Amino acid sequence: MASIQSYETSNLVKRRDAFYKLVSREIELLNQRTNMFLVYNTILMVGLGLGRLNGALSLVVIGSGLLSSFIWIYLGNLGLILEDFFWDKAYMLEDDLDPDEKIYSQFKVQRKTTRRYRFFWRSSVYIGRILPPLWLLTWGVVLVTALFN
């Protein structure tokens, strides 16, 4: 009986560790994508502002900015959905563990008591759902300005 229980505990720990590695990899990918979109849009905006582009080339740069903003909106939303899924699965995996081993549950409690969200939401919501539409709006204003000047 004890060997079955230790096997189940060992199997649960292996699954949990594999899950934690997957979660950290996905979070790393989300951060890399965010950095890529921020840098890409910034380079486009600076190039457009400082460069002496003709009408057609400036429209290509603006179109690239609009397209990348739409892609960022999609990937940011997908990343947030994935983040919520992983948090739910992490809590589910920790249900059978001792209280001292519940890393994610302890983190959630610690986060709520010591570091409350600033301005209503967690920072990933701003990066995934607020910032991309702001870039899209900015590119839209630049496009309208370029078309009517």
Coordinates of C-alpha atoms in Angstrom, one line a residue:
M1 CA 0.0 0.0 0.0
A2 CA 2.8 2.4 0.9
S3 CA 4.6 1.7 -2.4
I4 CA 1.5 2.5 -4.4
Q5 CA 1.1 5.7 -2.5
S6 CA 4.8 6.7 -3.0
Y7 CA 4.5 5.8 -6.7
E8 CA 1.4 8.1 -7.1
T9 CA 3.2 10.9 -5.2
S10 CA 6.3 10.5 -7.4
N11 CA 4.2 10.5 -10.5
L12 CA 2.3 13.6 -9.4
V13 CA 5.6 15.4 -8.6
K14 CA 7.0 14.5 -12.1
R15 CA 3.8 15.8 -13.8
R16 CA 3.9 18.9 -11.7
D17 CA 7.6 19.6 -12.5
A18 CA 6.9 19.0 -16.2
F19 CA 3.9 21.4 -16.0
Y20 CA 6.0 24.1 -14.3
K21 CA 8.6 23.9 -17.0
L22 CA 6.0 24.3 -19.7
V23 CA 4.4 27.2 -17.9
S24 CA 7.8 29.0 -17.5
R25 CA 8.6 28.4 -21.1
E26 CA 5.2 29.9 -22.2
I27 CA 5.7 32.9 -20.0
E28 CA 9.2 33.4 -21.5
L29 CA 7.7 33.2 -25.0
L30 CA 5.0 35.8 -24.1
N31 CA 7.7 38.1 -22.8
Q32 CA 9.9 37.7 -25.8
R33 CA 6.9 38.4 -28.2
T34 CA 6.0 41.5 -26.2
N35 CA 9.6 42.8 -26.4
M36 CA 9.7 42.1 -30.1
F37 CA 6.5 44.0 -30.8
L38 CA 7.5 46.9 -28.7
V39 CA 10.9 47.2 -30.4
Y40 CA 9.5 46.6 -33.9
N41 CA 6.7 49.3 -33.5
T42 CA 9.2 51.7 -31.9
I43 CA 11.7 51.3 -34.7
L44 CA 8.9 51.8 -37.3
M45 CA 7.7 54.9 -35.5
V46 CA 11.1 56.4 -35.1
G47 CA 12.0 55.6 -38.7
L48 CA 8.8 57.2 -39.9
G49 CA 9.3 60.3 -37.7
L50 CA 13.0 60.9 -38.5
G51 CA 13.2 59.6 -42.0
R52 CA 12.5 61.5 -45.2
L53 CA 10.2 58.9 -46.7
N54 CA 8.3 59.4 -49.9
G55 CA 4.5 58.9 -49.9
A56 CA 4.5 55.2 -51.0
L57 CA 7.2 54.1 -48.6
S58 CA 5.7 55.9 -45.6
L59 CA 2.4 54.1 -46.3
V60 CA 4.3 50.8 -46.4
V61 CA 5.8 51.6 -43.0
I62 CA 2.4 52.6 -41.6
G63 CA 0.8 49.5 -43.0
S64 CA 3.5 47.4 -41.4
G65 CA 2.8 49.1 -38.1
L66 CA -1.0 48.5 -38.4
L67 CA -0.5 44.9 -39.4
S68 CA 1.9 44.2 -36.5
S69 CA -0.5 45.9 -34.1
F70 CA -3.3 43.6 -35.2
I71 CA -1.0 40.5 -34.8
W72 CA 0.0 41.8 -31.4
I73 CA -3.7 42.2 -30.3
Y74 CA -4.3 38.6 -31.3
L75 CA -1.2 37.1 -29.7
G76 CA -1.6 39.2 -26.6
N77 CA -5.2 38.0 -26.1
L78 CA -4.1 34.4 -26.8
G79 CA -1.3 34.8 -24.3
L80 CA -3.7 36.0 -21.6
I81 CA -6.1 33.1 -22.3
L82 CA -3.1 30.7 -22.0
E83 CA -2.0 32.3 -18.8
D84 CA -5.4 31.9 -17.2
F85 CA -5.5 28.3 -18.4
F86 CA -2.1 27.6 -16.8
W87 CA -3.1 29.2 -13.5
D88 CA -6.2 27.1 -13.3
K89 CA -4.3 23.9 -14.1
A90 CA -1.6 24.8 -11.5
Y91 CA -4.2 25.2 -8.8
M92 CA -5.8 21.9 -9.9
L93 CA -2.5 20.1 -9.8
E94 CA -1.8 21.5 -6.3
D95 CA -5.1 20.3 -4.8
D96 CA -3.5 17.0 -3.7
L97 CA -0.3 18.4 -2.3
D98 CA 0.6 19.4 1.2
P99 CA 0.1 23.1 2.0
D100 CA 3.9 23.7 2.1
E101 CA 4.3 22.3 -1.5
K102 CA 1.6 24.5 -3.0
I103 CA 3.9 27.0 -4.7
Y104 CA 1.3 28.7 -7.0
S105 CA -1.4 28.9 -4.3
Q106 CA 1.1 30.4 -1.9
F107 CA 2.2 32.9 -4.5
K108 CA -1.4 34.0 -5.2
V109 CA -2.1 34.6 -1.5
Q110 CA 1.2 36.4 -1.1
R111 CA 0.5 38.6 -4.1
K112 CA -3.0 39.5 -2.9
T113 CA -1.8 40.5 0.5
T114 CA 1.5 42.3 -0.3
R115 CA 1.3 43.5 -3.9
R116 CA -2.1 44.4 -5.0
Y117 CA -2.8 45.2 -8.6
R118 CA -2.2 48.8 -9.6
F119 CA -5.0 50.5 -11.5
F120 CA -7.4 47.5 -11.3
W121 CA -5.6 44.8 -13.5
R122 CA -2.5 42.8 -13.5
S123 CA 0.3 44.1 -15.7
S124 CA -0.1 41.3 -18.3
V125 CA -3.6 42.7 -19.1
Y126 CA -2.1 46.1 -19.9
I127 CA 0.6 44.5 -22.1
G128 CA -1.8 42.1 -23.8
R129 CA -5.0 44.0 -24.1
I130 CA -4.4 47.7 -23.6
L131 CA -1.1 48.5 -25.2
P132 CA -1.7 46.9 -28.6
P133 CA -4.9 48.8 -29.3
L134 CA -3.1 52.0 -28.3
W135 CA -0.4 51.3 -30.8
L136 CA -3.1 50.5 -33.4
L137 CA -4.8 53.8 -32.6
T138 CA -1.5 55.6 -32.9
W139 CA -0.8 54.0 -36.3
G140 CA -4.4 54.9 -37.4
V141 CA -3.8 58.6 -36.5
V142 CA -0.5 58.6 -38.3
L143 CA -2.2 57.0 -41.4
V144 CA -4.9 59.6 -41.4
T145 CA -2.4 62.4 -41.0
A146 CA -0.3 61.0 -43.9
L147 CA -3.3 60.7 -46.2
F148 CA -4.6 64.2 -45.6
N149 CA -1.3 66.1 -45.6

